Short mmCIF file of C-alpha atoms and ligand atoms in Angstrom, two decimals:
data_model
loop_
_atom_site.label_atom_id
_atom_site.label_comp_id
_atom_site.label_asym_id
_atom_site.label_seq_id
_atom_site.Cartn_x
_atom_site.Cartn_y
_atom_site.Cartn_z
CA MET G 81 76.65 180.75 105.00
CA GLN G 82 78.74 180.75 108.15
CA GLU G 83 81.00 183.76 108.73
CA GLY G 84 84.73 183.28 108.49
CA ARG G 85 84.47 179.99 106.53
CA ALA G 86 85.32 180.05 102.93
CA THR G 87 82.90 178.36 100.67
CA ALA G 88 83.99 176.67 97.49
CA ASN G 89 83.05 179.76 95.44
CA GLU G 90 85.09 181.98 97.71
CA ALA G 91 88.15 179.57 97.98
CA SER G 92 91.15 180.98 96.23
CA ASP G 93 93.67 178.89 94.30
CA GLY G 94 95.85 179.04 97.43
CA ASP G 95 93.14 177.72 99.60
CA ARG G 96 92.45 174.84 97.15
CA ARG G 97 96.16 173.99 96.97
CA GLY G 98 96.42 173.99 100.73
CA ALA G 99 93.27 171.76 100.93
CA ARG G 100 94.76 169.20 98.53
CA LEU G 101 98.03 169.02 100.45
CA ARG G 102 96.28 168.72 103.76
CA LEU G 103 94.26 165.94 102.26
CA VAL G 104 97.52 164.18 101.64
CA SER G 105 98.34 164.38 105.31
CA GLU G 106 94.89 163.05 106.31
CA VAL G 107 95.20 160.17 103.83
CA ILE G 108 98.52 159.20 105.27
CA TRP G 109 97.07 159.24 108.81
CA ARG G 110 94.15 157.10 107.87
CA THR G 111 96.31 154.67 105.92
CA THR G 112 98.70 154.26 108.80
CA GLN G 113 95.68 153.72 111.09
CA PHE G 114 94.22 151.00 108.75
CA PHE G 115 97.41 149.10 108.39
CA HIS G 116 98.02 149.30 112.08
CA GLU G 117 94.55 147.99 112.87
CA GLU G 118 95.07 145.11 110.45
CA GLY G 119 98.23 144.06 112.28
CA ILE G 120 100.54 144.95 109.41
CA THR G 121 103.95 146.29 110.47
CA GLN G 122 105.21 149.49 109.00
CA LEU G 123 108.84 149.55 107.84
CA LEU G 124 110.91 152.51 106.94
CA PRO G 125 111.64 152.76 103.21
CA VAL G 126 114.78 151.68 101.36
CA MET G 127 115.85 154.26 98.81
CA LEU G 128 119.00 152.72 97.35
CA GLY G 129 119.28 149.06 96.45
CA ARG G 130 121.79 146.74 94.72
CA SER G 131 118.75 145.50 92.73
CA THR G 132 115.44 147.18 92.07
CA ASP G 133 112.25 146.68 90.10
CA PRO G 134 113.02 146.51 86.37
CA LEU G 135 109.62 148.03 85.52
CA GLY G 136 109.33 145.95 82.44
CA PRO G 137 108.17 144.34 80.38
CA ASP G 138 105.14 146.44 81.13
CA PRO G 139 103.11 148.37 78.64
CA GLY G 140 102.25 150.90 81.40
CA SER G 141 105.83 151.97 82.07
CA SER G 142 107.97 154.34 79.91
CA VAL G 143 111.08 154.76 82.04
CA ILE G 144 114.11 156.00 80.09
CA ALA G 145 116.60 154.64 82.60
CA THR G 146 116.91 153.47 86.23
CA ALA G 147 118.82 156.09 88.13
CA GLU G 148 122.11 154.67 89.64
CA ILE G 149 125.01 155.79 91.74
CA ASP G 150 128.42 154.18 92.45
CA TYR G 151 129.43 154.27 96.13
CA LEU G 152 132.65 152.69 97.50
CA GLY G 153 132.87 150.16 94.68
CA ASP G 154 129.10 149.08 94.73
CA ARG G 155 126.47 150.17 92.25
CA PHE G 156 123.19 151.27 93.82
CA TYR G 157 119.89 151.89 92.09
CA LEU G 158 117.33 154.44 93.23
CA MET G 159 114.08 152.53 93.99
CA ASN G 160 111.74 152.16 91.11
CA SER G 161 109.77 150.20 93.68
CA MET G 162 110.65 148.18 96.75
CA ILE G 163 109.05 144.97 95.40
CA LEU G 164 112.24 142.91 95.59
CA HIS G 165 113.05 144.13 99.08
CA LYS G 166 109.37 143.40 100.16
CA GLN G 167 109.87 139.72 99.24
CA PHE G 168 112.68 139.52 101.80
CA ALA G 169 111.00 141.66 104.39
CA VAL G 170 107.79 139.49 104.37
CA ARG G 171 109.80 136.38 104.97
CA GLU G 172 111.47 137.86 108.02
CA LEU G 173 108.67 139.89 109.49
CA GLY G 174 105.31 138.63 108.15
CA PRO G 175 102.77 141.17 106.86
CA ILE G 176 104.54 144.57 106.19
CA TRP G 177 103.87 147.93 104.51
CA ILE G 178 105.98 150.90 103.62
CA LEU G 179 105.35 154.49 102.56
CA SER G 180 107.93 154.09 99.84
CA PRO G 181 109.45 156.92 97.74
CA ASN G 182 109.96 155.88 94.18
CA VAL G 183 111.92 157.57 91.36
CA ARG G 184 110.81 156.68 87.82
CA LEU G 185 112.43 158.56 84.96
CA GLU G 186 109.42 158.58 82.63
CA ARG G 187 109.45 160.03 79.13
CA PRO G 188 108.43 163.73 78.96
CA GLU G 189 105.20 162.97 77.02
CA ARG G 190 103.98 161.10 80.00
CA GLY G 191 103.47 164.60 81.77
CA ALA G 192 100.33 165.02 79.77
CA SER G 193 98.65 161.90 81.06
CA GLY G 194 97.56 163.67 84.21
CA LYS G 195 98.69 160.57 86.33
CA HIS G 196 102.48 160.35 85.89
CA LEU G 197 105.19 161.72 88.12
CA PHE G 198 108.91 161.04 88.11
CA GLU G 199 109.03 161.04 91.93
CA PHE G 200 106.18 159.95 94.07
CA THR G 201 105.31 157.85 97.10
CA GLN G 202 103.43 154.54 97.09
CA ALA G 203 101.88 152.68 99.95
CA ASP G 204 103.35 149.28 99.26
CA PHE G 205 102.47 146.18 101.23
CA GLU G 206 103.07 142.42 101.20
CA LEU G 207 101.37 139.52 103.01
CA PRO G 208 102.99 136.08 103.50
CA ARG G 209 101.35 133.11 101.98
CA ALA G 210 98.47 135.17 100.79
CA ARG G 211 96.50 134.79 97.53
CA GLY G 212 95.24 137.53 95.20
CA ALA G 213 91.72 137.33 96.51
CA ASP G 214 93.05 138.07 100.02
CA VAL G 215 94.81 141.12 98.81
CA ARG G 216 91.79 142.36 96.93
CA ALA G 217 89.61 142.01 100.02
CA LEU G 218 92.08 143.88 102.12
CA VAL G 219 92.17 146.75 99.62
CA GLU G 220 88.47 146.92 99.54
CA ARG G 221 88.37 147.15 103.38
CA TYR G 222 90.93 149.93 103.11
CA PHE G 223 88.72 152.01 100.76
CA VAL G 224 85.71 151.53 103.00
CA HIS G 225 87.89 152.65 106.00
CA LEU G 226 88.89 155.76 103.92
CA GLY G 227 85.32 156.59 103.00
CA ARG G 228 84.24 156.22 106.62
CA THR G 229 87.08 158.22 108.22
CA LEU G 230 87.42 160.99 105.55
CA HIS G 231 83.80 161.92 105.19
CA ASP G 232 83.95 165.07 107.40
CA CYS G 233 87.35 166.23 106.23
CA ALA G 234 87.33 170.00 105.72
CA ALA G 235 89.32 169.74 102.49
CA PHE G 236 86.27 168.49 100.67
CA SER G 237 84.15 171.57 101.45
CA THR G 238 86.97 173.94 100.45
CA LEU G 239 87.36 172.02 97.24
CA ASP G 240 83.56 171.69 96.79
CA VAL G 241 84.02 168.01 96.16
CA LYS G 242 81.89 165.21 97.51
CA PRO G 243 83.61 163.01 100.11
CA PRO G 244 84.17 159.49 98.57
CA ARG G 245 81.80 156.61 99.12
CA PHE G 246 82.84 153.14 98.18
CA PHE G 247 80.61 150.15 97.68
CA PRO G 248 82.62 146.98 97.27
CA PRO G 249 82.87 144.25 96.16
CA TRP G 250 83.85 145.84 92.99
CA PRO G 251 83.68 144.30 89.48
CA VAL G 252 86.51 141.96 88.45
CA TYR G 253 87.48 141.62 84.85
CA THR G 254 90.48 140.13 83.04
CA THR G 255 92.52 142.39 80.78
CA HIS G 256 91.42 140.19 77.85
CA GLU G 257 87.79 141.04 78.56
CA LEU G 258 88.52 144.73 78.92
CA ALA G 259 90.57 144.82 75.67
CA GLY G 260 87.66 143.08 73.93
CA ARG G 261 85.17 145.65 75.10
CA TYR G 262 87.26 148.86 75.02
CA GLY G 263 90.24 148.03 72.63
CA PRO G 264 93.92 147.52 73.49
CA ASP G 265 94.25 150.82 75.30
CA TRP G 266 91.28 150.02 77.50
CA GLU G 267 92.27 151.84 80.70
CA ALA G 268 90.96 155.34 80.08
CA ALA G 269 87.71 154.37 78.33
CA ALA G 270 86.92 151.63 80.99
CA SER G 271 87.69 154.06 83.79
CA ARG G 272 85.35 156.71 82.31
CA ASP G 273 82.67 154.02 81.98
CA HIS G 274 82.59 153.17 85.62
CA ASP G 275 81.42 155.10 88.81
CA GLN G 276 83.15 152.75 91.35
CA PRO G 277 86.71 151.28 91.10
CA PHE G 278 87.10 148.04 89.43
CA TRP G 279 89.71 145.20 89.14
CA ALA G 280 91.67 144.12 86.08
CA LEU G 281 93.39 140.69 86.29
CA CYS G 282 96.08 139.06 84.31
CA HIS G 283 98.70 141.45 82.79
CA ARG G 284 101.83 140.19 81.19
CA ARG G 285 104.52 142.12 83.06
CA GLU G 286 107.55 141.90 85.39
CA PHE G 287 109.18 138.54 86.27
CA TYR G 288 108.15 138.72 89.98
CA ASP G 289 104.39 138.51 89.18
CA ARG G 290 103.59 134.77 89.34
CA GLU G 291 102.69 133.04 86.09
CA ASP G 292 99.82 130.56 86.78
CA PRO G 293 101.56 127.20 86.98
CA ASP G 294 98.34 125.58 85.81
CA ALA G 295 97.85 127.95 82.93
CA PRO G 296 101.16 129.23 81.49
CA GLY G 297 100.65 132.59 79.71
CA HIS G 298 98.21 133.75 82.48
CA PHE G 299 99.42 135.82 85.33
CA LEU G 300 98.23 135.99 88.91
CA ASN G 301 98.29 139.79 89.17
CA TYR G 302 95.76 142.59 89.37
CA ASP G 303 95.30 146.29 88.95
CA LEU G 304 92.69 148.40 90.62
CA VAL G 305 91.40 151.15 88.32
CA TYR G 306 89.67 154.37 89.62
CA PRO G 307 86.36 155.38 88.06
CA ASP G 308 85.48 158.62 86.23
CA GLY G 309 88.54 158.65 83.99
CA TYR G 310 91.21 158.76 86.80
CA GLY G 311 92.77 155.48 85.66
CA GLU G 312 95.22 153.09 87.39
CA ALA G 313 95.17 153.21 91.19
CA LEU G 314 97.16 150.16 92.29
CA SER G 315 99.08 147.16 91.01
CA GLY G 316 100.00 143.90 92.70
CA ALA G 317 100.34 140.14 92.41
CA GLU G 318 100.99 136.81 93.85
CA ARG G 319 104.82 136.40 93.52
CA GLU G 320 107.27 134.09 91.90
CA TRP G 321 109.25 132.74 94.86
CA GLU G 322 111.02 129.63 93.58
CA SER G 323 114.43 130.67 92.41
CA ASP G 324 114.48 128.42 89.33
CA ARG G 325 111.31 130.02 88.02
CA ILE G 326 112.59 133.55 88.86
CA ARG G 327 115.82 132.87 86.86
CA HIS G 328 113.82 131.46 83.93
CA ARG G 329 111.42 134.51 83.93
CA ILE G 330 114.41 136.95 83.98
CA ALA G 331 116.07 135.17 81.11
CA ARG G 332 112.75 135.05 79.13
CA ASP G 333 112.38 138.87 79.57
CA GLY G 334 115.81 139.36 78.23
CA ILE G 335 116.79 141.53 81.30
CA PRO G 336 120.52 141.67 81.99
CA PRO G 337 120.97 139.35 85.08
CA ALA G 338 123.90 141.45 86.40
CA ALA G 339 121.42 144.02 87.83
CA PHE G 340 119.73 141.28 89.77
CA ARG G 341 122.84 139.39 91.08
CA ALA G 342 122.39 140.60 94.63
CA TYR G 343 118.64 139.52 94.57
CA LEU G 344 119.26 136.17 92.82
CA ASP G 345 122.11 135.26 95.19
CA ARG G 346 119.58 135.33 98.07
CA ALA G 347 116.46 134.09 96.20
CA GLN G 348 116.74 130.58 97.41
CA GLY G 349 114.98 131.40 100.78
CA LEU G 350 111.97 133.26 99.40
CA ILE G 351 108.46 132.25 100.54
CA PRO G 352 105.07 132.54 98.74
CA SER G 353 103.52 135.94 99.21
CA ALA G 354 101.18 138.45 97.54
CA GLY G 355 100.83 142.25 97.85
CA ALA G 356 100.36 145.54 96.03
CA GLY G 357 101.18 149.14 95.99
CA PHE G 358 99.12 152.32 95.33
CA GLY G 359 100.34 155.75 94.69
CA VAL G 360 99.51 158.25 97.44
CA GLU G 361 99.45 161.29 95.10
CA ARG G 362 97.13 159.38 92.62
CA LEU G 363 94.83 158.50 95.43
CA VAL G 364 94.62 162.14 96.63
CA ARG G 365 94.25 163.37 92.99
CA PHE G 366 91.21 161.08 92.69
CA LEU G 367 89.72 161.99 96.04
CA SER G 368 90.17 165.71 95.39
CA ARG G 369 89.25 165.47 91.66
CA ALA G 370 92.48 167.39 90.81
CA ALA G 371 93.16 167.89 87.13
CA HIS G 372 96.76 166.58 87.43
CA VAL G 373 98.46 164.41 89.97
CA GLY G 374 101.28 167.08 90.23
CA ASP G 375 98.60 169.42 91.73
CA VAL G 376 98.73 167.39 94.99
CA GLN G 377 102.51 167.81 95.28
CA LEU G 378 104.12 170.67 97.09
CA PHE G 379 107.19 170.45 94.78
CA ARG G 380 105.84 169.18 91.39
CA ARG G 381 107.63 166.24 89.79
CA VAL G 382 105.82 166.10 86.33
CA PRO G 383 107.78 164.52 83.46
CA GLY G 384 108.64 167.20 80.94
CA GLU G 385 107.94 170.03 83.28
CA ARG G 386 110.74 171.99 84.79
CA ALA G 387 111.00 171.36 88.60
CA GLU G 388 111.23 174.76 90.43
CA LEU G 389 113.07 173.51 93.45
N1 LIG A 574 104.20 147.84 94.19
C1 LIG A 574 104.00 146.95 93.06
C2 LIG A 574 103.62 145.60 93.55
O1 LIG A 574 103.61 145.43 94.73
C3 LIG A 574 105.15 146.93 92.15
C4 LIG A 574 105.40 148.28 91.49
O2 LIG A 574 105.16 149.31 91.99
N2 LIG A 574 105.92 148.27 90.23
O3 LIG A 574 103.50 144.70 92.78
#
């Protein structure tokens, strides 16, 4: 044993907390490096919008409400996600990504899932005229880059955790296949049953995920799921971009169109795109094998738990 270097057994709770938080910083650096090398432009986040992601219908979401404020006669929503803004950004600038803070007022029971926060940051990206397969290939390259660049990160020895190694291409399933094999709440069991991430295609959810024009009732979207029980990592889709289809989907979902007026008024000029977003804290929880995603936050934002500051 080298002198002056804490081994895992010697590491205190404070050392481990520091290691997890430094791993967040390392992951942000490597993520920024990856997107830069892929020629994808980083944007600053939007935090208030006249429209935001409705987060439904989606069986994975339990938000009680979308936080909103009135300012000088306009109603603004805190970002549930920047998906609607991404659709306009990609039209103007081409491939883009954002480290985007999201506020999602989840039900208190979600605190026990180990993976829910009411405030978190996602790395959210969108590619013009891309298909789902392009996005999945980009995400697989990203994880290989993480594995290659993080392998000698000191956090792993402090935490006594093996640095990650990823071996894509990863298995691709439909949600129908997964539900058939593991039951309707397939995510946790399927995650425990894998030792590499895997893809789950075709979820019925928000209006902006494109419904397959050749197979109505099927959706051109995808989730990435971490192995070893860590659950959902990323969600994304090819997008609805034709304004008539968007209006039809919003009406079909029974969502009040008033909250989307600013978006719908401009929707005429959208272009086809595809993208995805992954939670930075969930990624670091998985890499550091933390018991709860709140353990990688300096100021915990766990539903049902009192925030100290
Ligand atoms: N970021 C996701 C996407 O690109 C949307 C979300 O976070 N709800 O599809």
